[in-house]
Short mmCIF file of C-alpha atoms in Angstrom, two decimals:
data_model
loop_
_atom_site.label_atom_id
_atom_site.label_comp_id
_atom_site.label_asym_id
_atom_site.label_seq_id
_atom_site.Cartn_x
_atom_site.Cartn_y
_atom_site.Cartn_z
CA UNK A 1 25.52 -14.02 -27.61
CA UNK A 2 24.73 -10.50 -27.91
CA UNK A 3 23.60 -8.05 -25.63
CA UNK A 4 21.70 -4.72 -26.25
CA UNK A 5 22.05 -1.33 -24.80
CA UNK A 6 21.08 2.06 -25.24
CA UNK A 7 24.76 2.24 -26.70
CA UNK A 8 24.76 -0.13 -28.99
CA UNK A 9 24.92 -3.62 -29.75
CA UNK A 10 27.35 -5.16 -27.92
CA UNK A 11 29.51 -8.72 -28.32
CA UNK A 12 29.45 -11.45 -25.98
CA UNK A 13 31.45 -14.58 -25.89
CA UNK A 14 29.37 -17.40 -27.24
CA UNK A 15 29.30 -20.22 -24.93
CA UNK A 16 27.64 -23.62 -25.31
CA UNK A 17 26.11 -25.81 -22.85
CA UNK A 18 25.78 -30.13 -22.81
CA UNK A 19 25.58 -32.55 -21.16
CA UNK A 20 26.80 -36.27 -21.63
CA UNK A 21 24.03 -37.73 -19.55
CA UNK A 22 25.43 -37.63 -15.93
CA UNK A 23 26.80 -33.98 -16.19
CA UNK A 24 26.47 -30.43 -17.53
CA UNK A 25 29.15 -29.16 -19.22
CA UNK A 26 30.19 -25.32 -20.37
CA UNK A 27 32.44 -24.36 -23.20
CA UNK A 28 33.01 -20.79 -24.72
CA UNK A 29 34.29 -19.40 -27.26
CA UNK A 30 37.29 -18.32 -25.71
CA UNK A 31 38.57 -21.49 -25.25
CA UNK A 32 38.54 -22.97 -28.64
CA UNK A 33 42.00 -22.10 -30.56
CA UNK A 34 43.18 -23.81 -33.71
CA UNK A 35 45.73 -26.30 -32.66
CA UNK A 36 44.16 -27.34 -29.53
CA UNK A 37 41.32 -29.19 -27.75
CA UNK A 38 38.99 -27.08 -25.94
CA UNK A 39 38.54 -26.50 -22.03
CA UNK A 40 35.41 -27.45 -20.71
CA UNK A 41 34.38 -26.30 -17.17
CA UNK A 42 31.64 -29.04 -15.58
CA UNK A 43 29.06 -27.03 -13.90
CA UNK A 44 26.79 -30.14 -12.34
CA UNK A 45 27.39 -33.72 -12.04
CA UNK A 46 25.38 -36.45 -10.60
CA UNK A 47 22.89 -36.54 -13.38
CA UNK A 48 21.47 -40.03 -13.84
CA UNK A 49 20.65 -40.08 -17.55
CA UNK A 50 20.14 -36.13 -18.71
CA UNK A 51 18.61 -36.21 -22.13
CA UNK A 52 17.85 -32.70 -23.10
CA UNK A 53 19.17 -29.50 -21.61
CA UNK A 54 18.18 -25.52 -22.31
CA UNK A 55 18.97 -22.46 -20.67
CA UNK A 56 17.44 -19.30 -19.34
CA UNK A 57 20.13 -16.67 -19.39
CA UNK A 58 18.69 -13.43 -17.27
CA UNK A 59 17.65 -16.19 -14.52
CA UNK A 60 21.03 -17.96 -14.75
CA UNK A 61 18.41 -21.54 -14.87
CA UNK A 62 19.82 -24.42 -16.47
CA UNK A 63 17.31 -27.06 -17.38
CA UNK A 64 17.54 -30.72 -18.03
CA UNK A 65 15.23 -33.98 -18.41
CA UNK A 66 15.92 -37.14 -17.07
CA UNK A 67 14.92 -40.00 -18.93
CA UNK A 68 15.55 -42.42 -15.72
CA UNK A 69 13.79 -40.37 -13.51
CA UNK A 70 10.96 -38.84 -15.98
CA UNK A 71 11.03 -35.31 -14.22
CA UNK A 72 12.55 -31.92 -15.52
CA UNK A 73 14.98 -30.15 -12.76
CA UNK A 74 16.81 -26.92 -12.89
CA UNK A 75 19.79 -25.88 -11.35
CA UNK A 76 20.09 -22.40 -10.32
CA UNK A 77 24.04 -21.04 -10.96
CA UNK A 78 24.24 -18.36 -7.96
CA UNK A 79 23.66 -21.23 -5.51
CA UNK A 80 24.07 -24.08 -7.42
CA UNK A 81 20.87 -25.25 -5.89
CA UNK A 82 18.49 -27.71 -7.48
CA UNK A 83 14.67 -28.04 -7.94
CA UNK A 84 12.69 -30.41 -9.49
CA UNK A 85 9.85 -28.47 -11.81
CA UNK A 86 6.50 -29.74 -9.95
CA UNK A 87 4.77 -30.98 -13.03
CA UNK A 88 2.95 -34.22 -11.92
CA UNK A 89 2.44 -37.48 -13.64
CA UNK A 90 4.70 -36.97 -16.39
CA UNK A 91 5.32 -40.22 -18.28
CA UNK A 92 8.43 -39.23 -20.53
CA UNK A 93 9.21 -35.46 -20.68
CA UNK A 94 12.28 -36.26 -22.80
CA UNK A 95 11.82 -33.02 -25.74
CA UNK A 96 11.56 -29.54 -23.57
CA UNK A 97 12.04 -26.09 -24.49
CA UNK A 98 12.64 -22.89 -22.29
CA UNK A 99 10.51 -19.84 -23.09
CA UNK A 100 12.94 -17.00 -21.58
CA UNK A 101 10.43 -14.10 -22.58
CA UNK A 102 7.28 -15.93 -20.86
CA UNK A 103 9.19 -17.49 -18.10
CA UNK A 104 7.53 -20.53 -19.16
CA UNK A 105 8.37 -24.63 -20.02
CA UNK A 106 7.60 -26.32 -23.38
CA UNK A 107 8.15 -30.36 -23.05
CA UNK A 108 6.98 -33.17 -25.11
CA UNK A 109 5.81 -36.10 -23.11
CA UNK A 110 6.26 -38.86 -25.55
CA UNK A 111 4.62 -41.42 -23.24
CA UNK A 112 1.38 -39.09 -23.36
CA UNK A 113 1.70 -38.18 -26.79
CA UNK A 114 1.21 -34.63 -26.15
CA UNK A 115 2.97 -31.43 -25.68
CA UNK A 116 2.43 -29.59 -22.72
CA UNK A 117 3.55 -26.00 -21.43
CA UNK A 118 3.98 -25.04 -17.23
CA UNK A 119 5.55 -21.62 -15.58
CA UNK A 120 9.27 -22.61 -14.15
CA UNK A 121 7.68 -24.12 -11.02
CA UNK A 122 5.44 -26.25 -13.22
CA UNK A 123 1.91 -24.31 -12.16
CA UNK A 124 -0.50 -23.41 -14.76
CA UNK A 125 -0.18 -26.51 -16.46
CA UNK A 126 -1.91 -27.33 -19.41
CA UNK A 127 -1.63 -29.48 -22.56
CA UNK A 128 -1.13 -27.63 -26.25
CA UNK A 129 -0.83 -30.83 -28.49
CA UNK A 130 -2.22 -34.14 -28.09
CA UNK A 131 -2.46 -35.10 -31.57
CA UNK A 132 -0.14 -36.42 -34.16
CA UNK A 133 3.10 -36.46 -32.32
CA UNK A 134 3.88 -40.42 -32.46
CA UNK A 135 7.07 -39.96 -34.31
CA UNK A 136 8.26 -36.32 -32.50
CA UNK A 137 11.40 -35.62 -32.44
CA UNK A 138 12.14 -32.28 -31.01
CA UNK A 139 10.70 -29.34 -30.22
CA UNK A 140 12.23 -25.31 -29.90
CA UNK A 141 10.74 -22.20 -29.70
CA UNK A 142 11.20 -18.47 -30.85
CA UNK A 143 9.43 -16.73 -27.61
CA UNK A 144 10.11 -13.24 -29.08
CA UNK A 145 7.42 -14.08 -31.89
CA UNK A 146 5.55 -16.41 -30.26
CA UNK A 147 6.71 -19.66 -32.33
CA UNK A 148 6.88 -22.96 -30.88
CA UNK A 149 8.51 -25.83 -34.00
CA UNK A 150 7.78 -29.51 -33.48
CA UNK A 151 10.19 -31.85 -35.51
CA UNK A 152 9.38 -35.22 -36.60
CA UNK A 153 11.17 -38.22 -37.74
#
């Protein structure tokens, strides 16, 4: 990760986030080394079946969907406090994307067959795509140029 100030660019340990489906997991780069396993600190359990995860890192918001549950929820890392994104009816939001610039969600519902975008608290909803994404696979964005990329199988 890099961070940049009037200074100069400046280095920051690269960290990754996952999940295995009942918790979220951090790892950075510090704690990889040749000869040994690396350290993972669990930031949230009691996840019932997380399938995708993303990250806003100015907000310190870590977002996951639950396939059990069909909703997307965010954990704020201050507080550790929860909140599930108010984005009714949602059949499958499985695929989502964070938009860090436009403070905004990206998520494919693949039981509506469309792709549909919200603010963080899931107001000013409205659908993008609703054709042609039977066989979607995943979705990402570039928010500084405005780019959202739908994979398919």
């Amino acid at each position: 990760m890099f961070n940049f100030s009037k200074t100069g660019l400046a280095v920051i340990n690269a960290s990754l986030l996952y999940t295995d489906n009942k918790s979220i997991f951090f790892l950075d780069e510090q704690s990889f080394t040749r000869n040994k396993r690396p350290n993972t600190s669990v930031i949230y359990t009691n996840l019932t079946n997380s399938y995708a995860i993303d990250f806003d890192y100015s907000e310190q918001l870590i977002f996951w969907s639950d396939q059990s549950e069909d909703v997307i929820t965010s954990l704020r890392l201050s507080d550790k406090k929860t909140f599930t994104i108010g984005i009714n009816n949602p059949q499958s939001p499985e695929k989502f994307a964070v938009d860090w610039v436009g403070k905004k969600l990206y998520w494919a519902d693949t039981g509506l067959n469309r792709i549909e975008v919200s603010n963080y608290n899931g107001s000013q909803r409205s659908v993008l795509i609703s054709k042609d994404l039977e066989s979607l696979w995943s979705i990402a964005l570039v928010p500084e140029d405005g780019y959202l990329f739908c994979f398919h199988k």
